[in-house]
mmCIF file of C-alpha atoms in Angstrom:
data_model
loop_
_atom_site.group_PDB
_atom_site.id
_atom_site.type_symbol
_atom_site.label_atom_id
_atom_site.label_comp_id
_atom_site.label_asym_id
_atom_site.label_seq_id
_atom_site.Cartn_x
_atom_site.Cartn_y
_atom_site.Cartn_z
ATOM 1 C CA UNK U 118 7.850 12.714 14.425
ATOM 2 C CA UNK U 119 4.087 12.705 14.950
ATOM 3 C CA UNK U 120 2.340 10.131 12.791
ATOM 4 C CA UNK U 121 -0.465 11.358 10.543
ATOM 5 C CA UNK U 122 -1.928 7.945 9.810
ATOM 6 C CA UNK U 123 -3.867 5.265 11.676
ATOM 7 C CA UNK U 124 -2.288 2.577 9.497
ATOM 8 C CA UNK U 125 0.197 0.688 11.628
ATOM 9 C CA UNK U 126 2.978 0.258 9.070
ATOM 10 C CA UNK U 127 3.293 3.880 7.938
ATOM 11 C CA UNK U 128 3.829 7.322 9.448
ATOM 12 C CA UNK U 129 1.749 9.414 7.059
ATOM 13 C CA UNK U 130 -1.007 8.762 4.533
ATOM 14 C CA UNK U 131 -1.304 10.974 1.469
ATOM 15 C CA UNK U 132 -4.111 10.854 -1.091
ATOM 16 C CA UNK U 133 -3.379 12.833 -4.265
ATOM 17 C CA UNK U 134 -6.859 12.011 -5.548
ATOM 18 C CA UNK U 135 -9.890 9.953 -4.538
ATOM 19 C CA UNK U 136 -11.821 7.251 -6.387
ATOM 20 C CA UNK U 137 -11.176 3.824 -7.867
ATOM 21 C CA UNK U 138 -12.642 0.747 -9.575
ATOM 22 C CA UNK U 139 -12.811 -2.675 -7.956
ATOM 23 C CA UNK U 140 -10.486 -5.148 -9.681
ATOM 24 C CA UNK U 141 -9.875 -7.911 -7.113
ATOM 25 C CA UNK U 142 -11.682 -10.047 -4.544
ATOM 26 C CA UNK U 143 -9.755 -7.935 -2.044
ATOM 27 C CA UNK U 144 -11.938 -4.990 -3.123
ATOM 28 C CA UNK U 145 -15.243 -6.574 -2.121
ATOM 29 C CA UNK U 146 -15.364 -4.817 1.248
ATOM 30 C CA UNK U 147 -13.494 -1.681 0.154
ATOM 31 C CA UNK U 148 -13.179 0.636 3.161
ATOM 32 C CA UNK U 149 -12.366 3.584 0.906
ATOM 33 C CA UNK U 150 -15.640 3.251 -0.993
ATOM 34 C CA UNK U 151 -17.546 2.862 2.255
ATOM 35 C CA UNK U 152 -15.846 5.903 3.774
ATOM 36 C CA UNK U 153 -16.006 8.294 0.836
ATOM 37 C CA UNK U 154 -18.889 7.254 -1.410
ATOM 38 C CA UNK U 155 -21.363 5.780 1.053
ATOM 39 C CA UNK U 156 -20.825 8.160 3.966
ATOM 40 C CA UNK U 157 -20.195 11.441 2.200
ATOM 41 C CA UNK U 158 -21.348 10.908 -1.384
ATOM 42 C CA UNK U 159 -18.353 12.830 -2.703
ATOM 43 C CA UNK U 160 -17.077 10.320 -5.242
ATOM 44 C CA UNK U 161 -18.764 7.350 -6.903
ATOM 45 C CA UNK U 162 -16.662 4.212 -7.266
ATOM 46 C CA UNK U 163 -16.392 2.362 -10.564
ATOM 47 C CA UNK U 164 -15.354 2.442 -14.202
ATOM 48 C CA UNK U 165 -16.233 5.669 -15.956
ATOM 49 C CA UNK U 166 -16.690 7.592 -12.722
ATOM 50 C CA UNK U 167 -14.669 10.768 -12.219
ATOM 51 C CA UNK U 168 -11.702 10.727 -9.845
ATOM 52 C CA UNK U 169 -11.432 13.768 -7.605
ATOM 53 C CA UNK U 170 -8.071 15.469 -7.127
ATOM 54 C CA UNK U 171 -7.446 16.588 -3.553
ATOM 55 C CA UNK U 172 -6.861 20.184 -2.522
ATOM 56 C CA UNK U 173 -3.721 22.258 -2.963
ATOM 57 C CA UNK U 174 -3.492 22.462 0.826
ATOM 58 C CA UNK U 175 -3.405 18.676 0.992
ATOM 59 C CA UNK U 176 -0.678 18.560 -1.653
ATOM 60 C CA UNK U 177 1.435 20.893 0.489
ATOM 61 C CA UNK U 178 1.441 18.525 3.465
ATOM 62 C CA UNK U 179 4.293 16.304 2.212
ATOM 63 C CA UNK U 180 6.459 19.403 1.815
ATOM 64 C CA UNK U 181 5.938 20.136 5.522
ATOM 65 C CA UNK U 182 6.642 16.498 6.433
ATOM 66 C CA UNK U 183 9.858 16.672 4.430
ATOM 67 C CA UNK U 184 10.971 19.784 6.334
ATOM 68 C CA UNK U 185 10.217 18.026 9.629
ATOM 69 C CA UNK U 186 12.229 15.019 8.485
ATOM 70 C CA UNK U 187 15.185 17.270 7.711
ATOM 71 C CA UNK U 188 15.050 18.609 11.254
ATOM 72 C CA UNK U 189 14.785 15.185 12.916
ATOM 73 C CA UNK U 190 17.165 13.293 10.674
ATOM 74 C CA UNK U 191 14.625 10.471 10.264
ATOM 75 C CA UNK U 192 12.883 9.452 7.046
ATOM 76 C CA UNK U 193 9.174 8.819 7.675
ATOM 77 C CA UNK U 194 7.080 6.499 5.546
ATOM 78 C CA UNK U 195 4.283 7.945 3.406
ATOM 79 C CA UNK U 196 1.582 5.564 2.166
ATOM 80 C CA UNK U 197 0.131 6.742 -1.151
ATOM 81 C CA UNK U 198 -2.815 6.298 -1.704
ATOM 82 C CA UNK U 199 -5.357 4.793 0.697
ATOM 83 C CA UNK U 200 -8.449 6.134 -1.124
ATOM 84 C CA UNK U 201 -7.325 5.553 -4.704
ATOM 85 C CA UNK U 202 -4.752 3.759 -6.860
ATOM 86 C CA UNK U 203 -1.736 5.637 -8.223
ATOM 87 C CA UNK U 204 -1.719 3.414 -11.321
ATOM 88 C CA UNK U 205 -5.442 3.536 -12.055
ATOM 89 C CA UNK U 206 -6.166 3.604 -15.807
ATOM 90 C CA UNK U 207 -8.782 6.339 -15.344
ATOM 91 C CA UNK U 208 -6.516 8.863 -13.636
ATOM 92 C CA UNK U 209 -5.294 11.842 -15.648
ATOM 93 C CA UNK U 210 -1.620 11.116 -16.513
ATOM 94 C CA UNK U 211 -0.817 14.749 -15.682
ATOM 95 C CA UNK U 212 -1.919 14.135 -12.090
ATOM 96 C CA UNK U 213 0.443 11.167 -11.863
ATOM 97 C CA UNK U 214 3.283 13.266 -13.275
ATOM 98 C CA UNK U 215 2.573 15.920 -10.644
ATOM 99 C CA UNK U 216 2.738 13.230 -7.962
ATOM 100 C CA UNK U 217 6.121 12.011 -9.196
ATOM 101 C CA UNK U 218 7.384 15.592 -9.116
ATOM 102 C CA UNK U 219 6.166 15.893 -5.513
ATOM 103 C CA UNK U 220 7.926 12.663 -4.556
ATOM 104 C CA UNK U 221 11.181 13.939 -6.064
ATOM 105 C CA UNK U 222 10.740 17.255 -4.232
ATOM 106 C CA UNK U 223 10.528 15.440 -0.860
ATOM 107 C CA UNK U 224 13.715 13.327 -0.744
ATOM 108 C CA UNK U 225 13.586 12.933 3.039
ATOM 109 C CA UNK U 226 10.371 10.907 2.802
ATOM 110 C CA UNK U 227 10.042 7.263 1.796
ATOM 111 C CA UNK U 228 6.994 6.932 -0.441
ATOM 112 C CA UNK U 229 5.098 3.645 -0.433
ATOM 113 C CA UNK U 230 3.239 3.328 -3.744
ATOM 114 C CA UNK U 231 0.788 0.448 -3.354
ATOM 115 C CA UNK U 232 -1.286 -0.723 -6.301
ATOM 116 C CA UNK U 233 -3.707 -3.426 -7.381
ATOM 117 C CA UNK U 234 -2.562 -2.764 -10.953
ATOM 118 C CA UNK U 235 1.112 -3.709 -10.789
ATOM 119 C CA UNK U 236 1.079 -4.452 -14.529
ATOM 120 C CA UNK U 237 0.567 -0.737 -15.236
ATOM 121 C CA UNK U 238 3.587 0.546 -13.327
ATOM 122 C CA UNK U 239 6.296 0.335 -15.967
ATOM 123 C CA UNK U 240 4.265 1.933 -18.760
ATOM 124 C CA UNK U 241 2.838 4.639 -16.490
ATOM 125 C CA UNK U 242 6.248 5.712 -15.178
ATOM 126 C CA UNK U 243 7.986 5.675 -18.562
ATOM 127 C CA UNK U 244 10.615 3.431 -17.006
ATOM 128 C CA UNK U 245 11.640 5.968 -14.379
ATOM 129 C CA UNK U 246 10.832 6.139 -10.676
ATOM 130 C CA UNK U 247 12.004 8.615 -7.993
ATOM 131 C CA UNK U 248 14.782 7.127 -5.872
ATOM 132 C CA UNK U 249 12.827 7.564 -2.632
ATOM 133 C CA UNK U 250 9.839 5.505 -3.798
ATOM 134 C CA UNK U 251 9.025 1.879 -2.985
ATOM 135 C CA UNK U 252 6.599 -0.159 -5.091
ATOM 136 C CA UNK U 253 4.058 -2.561 -3.659
ATOM 137 C CA UNK U 254 1.255 -4.807 -4.879
ATOM 138 C CA UNK U 255 -1.920 -5.812 -3.061
ATOM 139 C CA UNK U 256 -2.213 -9.603 -3.184
ATOM 140 C CA UNK U 257 -5.119 -11.485 -1.614
ATOM 141 C CA UNK U 258 -4.741 -15.148 -2.562
ATOM 142 C CA UNK U 259 -2.495 -17.691 -4.253
ATOM 143 C CA UNK U 260 -3.879 -16.995 -7.725
ATOM 144 C CA UNK U 261 -3.025 -13.303 -7.432
ATOM 145 C CA UNK U 262 0.378 -14.127 -5.982
ATOM 146 C CA UNK U 263 1.227 -16.443 -8.874
ATOM 147 C CA UNK U 264 0.295 -13.662 -11.307
ATOM 148 C CA UNK U 265 1.498 -10.499 -9.580
ATOM 149 C CA UNK U 266 4.640 -11.577 -7.732
ATOM 150 C CA UNK U 267 6.248 -12.061 -11.139
ATOM 151 C CA UNK U 268 5.145 -8.601 -12.293
ATOM 152 C CA UNK U 269 6.335 -6.974 -9.062
ATOM 153 C CA UNK U 270 9.734 -8.649 -9.416
ATOM 154 C CA UNK U 271 9.963 -7.358 -12.996
ATOM 155 C CA UNK U 272 9.144 -3.828 -11.826
ATOM 156 C CA UNK U 273 11.799 -4.088 -9.130
ATOM 157 C CA UNK U 274 14.430 -5.210 -11.638
ATOM 158 C CA UNK U 275 13.517 -2.586 -14.252
ATOM 159 C CA UNK U 276 12.784 0.514 -12.147
ATOM 160 C CA UNK U 277 15.023 -0.074 -9.110
ATOM 161 C CA UNK U 278 12.636 1.193 -6.415
ATOM 162 C CA UNK U 279 13.987 1.632 -2.904
ATOM 163 C CA UNK U 280 12.404 -1.749 -2.122
ATOM 164 C CA UNK U 281 9.385 -3.821 -3.080
ATOM 165 C CA UNK U 282 6.531 -4.739 -0.765
ATOM 166 C CA UNK U 283 3.357 -6.746 -0.757
ATOM 167 C CA UNK U 284 0.161 -5.928 1.098
ATOM 168 C CA UNK U 285 -1.466 -9.295 1.746
ATOM 169 C CA UNK U 286 -4.550 -7.613 3.165
ATOM 170 C CA UNK U 287 -7.139 -8.853 3.209
ATOM 171 C CA UNK U 288 -5.514 -12.292 3.133
ATOM 172 C CA UNK U 289 -8.271 -14.442 1.630
ATOM 173 C CA UNK U 290 -6.443 -17.748 1.420
ATOM 174 C CA UNK U 291 -3.163 -19.458 2.242
ATOM 175 C CA UNK U 292 -0.233 -18.240 0.139
ATOM 176 C CA UNK U 293 2.979 -20.165 -0.450
ATOM 177 C CA UNK U 294 5.765 -17.613 -0.787
ATOM 178 C CA UNK U 295 8.715 -18.351 -3.055
ATOM 179 C CA UNK U 296 11.907 -16.613 -4.194
ATOM 180 C CA UNK U 297 9.794 -13.948 -5.975
ATOM 181 C CA UNK U 298 8.400 -12.715 -2.647
ATOM 182 C CA UNK U 299 8.776 -8.930 -2.160
ATOM 183 C CA UNK U 300 11.278 -7.412 0.260
ATOM 184 C CA UNK U 301 8.558 -6.499 2.762
ATOM 185 C CA UNK U 302 5.552 -8.695 3.470
ATOM 186 C CA UNK U 303 2.596 -7.032 5.223
ATOM 187 C CA UNK U 304 -0.248 -9.336 6.265
ATOM 188 C CA UNK U 305 -3.677 -8.459 7.604
ATOM 189 C CA UNK U 306 -7.155 -9.829 8.076
ATOM 190 C CA UNK U 307 -10.255 -8.136 6.742
ATOM 191 C CA UNK U 308 -12.386 -5.665 8.693
ATOM 192 C CA UNK U 309 -16.171 -5.587 8.357
ATOM 193 C CA UNK U 310 -17.369 -2.537 6.411
ATOM 194 C CA UNK U 311 -21.020 -1.528 6.300
ATOM 195 C CA UNK U 312 -23.062 -4.503 5.098
ATOM 196 C CA UNK U 313 -19.905 -6.435 4.174
ATOM 197 C CA UNK U 314 -18.913 -8.989 6.808
ATOM 198 C CA UNK U 315 -15.215 -9.716 7.132
ATOM 199 C CA UNK U 316 -14.030 -13.032 5.734
ATOM 200 C CA UNK U 317 -12.122 -15.120 8.262
ATOM 201 C CA UNK U 318 -8.331 -15.341 8.126
ATOM 202 C CA UNK U 319 -7.208 -18.352 10.205
ATOM 203 C CA UNK U 320 -3.968 -17.714 12.108
ATOM 204 C CA UNK U 321 -2.349 -20.642 10.287
ATOM 205 C CA UNK U 322 -2.208 -18.619 7.063
ATOM 206 C CA UNK U 323 -0.110 -15.664 8.315
ATOM 207 C CA UNK U 324 1.908 -17.996 10.560
ATOM 208 C CA UNK U 325 3.071 -20.021 7.561
ATOM 209 C CA UNK U 326 3.911 -16.807 5.690
ATOM 210 C CA UNK U 327 5.888 -15.462 8.642
ATOM 211 C CA UNK U 328 7.946 -18.636 8.846
ATOM 212 C CA UNK U 329 8.569 -18.647 5.109
ATOM 213 C CA UNK U 330 9.469 -14.945 5.114
ATOM 214 C CA UNK U 331 12.132 -15.605 7.752
ATOM 215 C CA UNK U 332 13.538 -18.431 5.616
ATOM 216 C CA UNK U 333 13.638 -16.127 2.573
ATOM 217 C CA UNK U 334 15.187 -13.262 4.596
ATOM 218 C CA UNK U 335 12.215 -10.981 3.973
ATOM 219 C CA UNK U 336 10.870 -8.442 6.487
ATOM 220 C CA UNK U 337 7.473 -9.465 7.877
ATOM 221 C CA UNK U 338 4.814 -7.185 9.385
ATOM 222 C CA UNK U 339 1.686 -8.619 10.983
ATOM 223 C CA UNK U 340 -0.852 -5.799 10.784
ATOM 224 C CA UNK U 341 -4.072 -7.259 12.179
ATOM 225 C CA UNK U 342 -6.309 -10.309 12.526
ATOM 226 C CA UNK U 343 -9.868 -10.514 11.188
ATOM 227 C CA UNK U 344 -11.951 -7.618 12.521
ATOM 228 C CA UNK U 345 -8.913 -6.553 14.558
ATOM 229 C CA UNK U 346 -9.120 -9.453 16.979
ATOM 230 C CA UNK U 347 -5.988 -9.819 19.159
ATOM 231 C CA UNK U 348 -2.884 -10.962 17.315
ATOM 232 C CA UNK U 349 -1.447 -14.223 18.733
ATOM 233 C CA UNK U 350 1.786 -13.475 20.555
ATOM 234 C CA UNK U 351 3.873 -15.685 18.279
ATOM 235 C CA UNK U 352 2.568 -13.715 15.286
ATOM 236 C CA UNK U 353 3.199 -10.258 16.712
ATOM 237 C CA UNK U 354 6.110 -9.629 14.345
ATOM 238 C CA UNK U 355 6.523 -6.108 12.982
ATOM 239 C CA UNK U 356 9.678 -5.807 10.944
ATOM 240 C CA UNK U 357 10.624 -3.154 8.390
ATOM 241 C CA UNK U 358 12.992 -3.271 5.402
ATOM 242 C CA UNK U 359 16.520 -2.201 6.238
ATOM 243 C CA UNK U 360 16.062 0.906 4.057
ATOM 244 C CA UNK U 361 13.496 2.240 6.532
ATOM 245 C CA UNK U 362 15.975 2.510 9.447
ATOM 246 C CA UNK U 363 13.276 2.442 12.102
#
């Protein structure tokens, strides 16, 4: 299976639409805004700005990936969406319904739905989620963890996703994981974008999370250090949830 993503923890990246609004300190150096708005001027970021749905040709790509998965017998991971948020308040609900239909139509793919708006998930899915979807929350610091780990656990209990995951990227402070920690913990340092300089992530922060994840029996994936500096050998842990069968 040829990967169609440069993101280390997934095989494919799919963007059903483009555009978002910053809602977290994690958004300060948003690579998506820098890539799309600043470089190409296609979509303006922010509240009240139009989101742009991607092409029909792009929407057909997961169907092809699903056929390939049938042939190989392996279920690739699809990260949705790197240039938007599936549970954005300003996205047309019909677009989200179309996305859920696409997920159901591609049962050989594992869809990773990552959001900074975990509190919207239950109401925006009407309490129903395709069985091949996993739900994740972006969490940058202890304050966000204390707030959103609870919400993510509630989503997991109510909607029964394939698994839950947390993207602790950029990690902007030490986080003490507890029993509410998601099934898969992905940690990464920030990368400088345009005029935004990456904020430092000391190795002690992900190291403590890796040790705690092992104690809690959670999968841990160390994605990158600040500005993609070399990962210390003792931190080079890249585990996946058992459902992924890597």
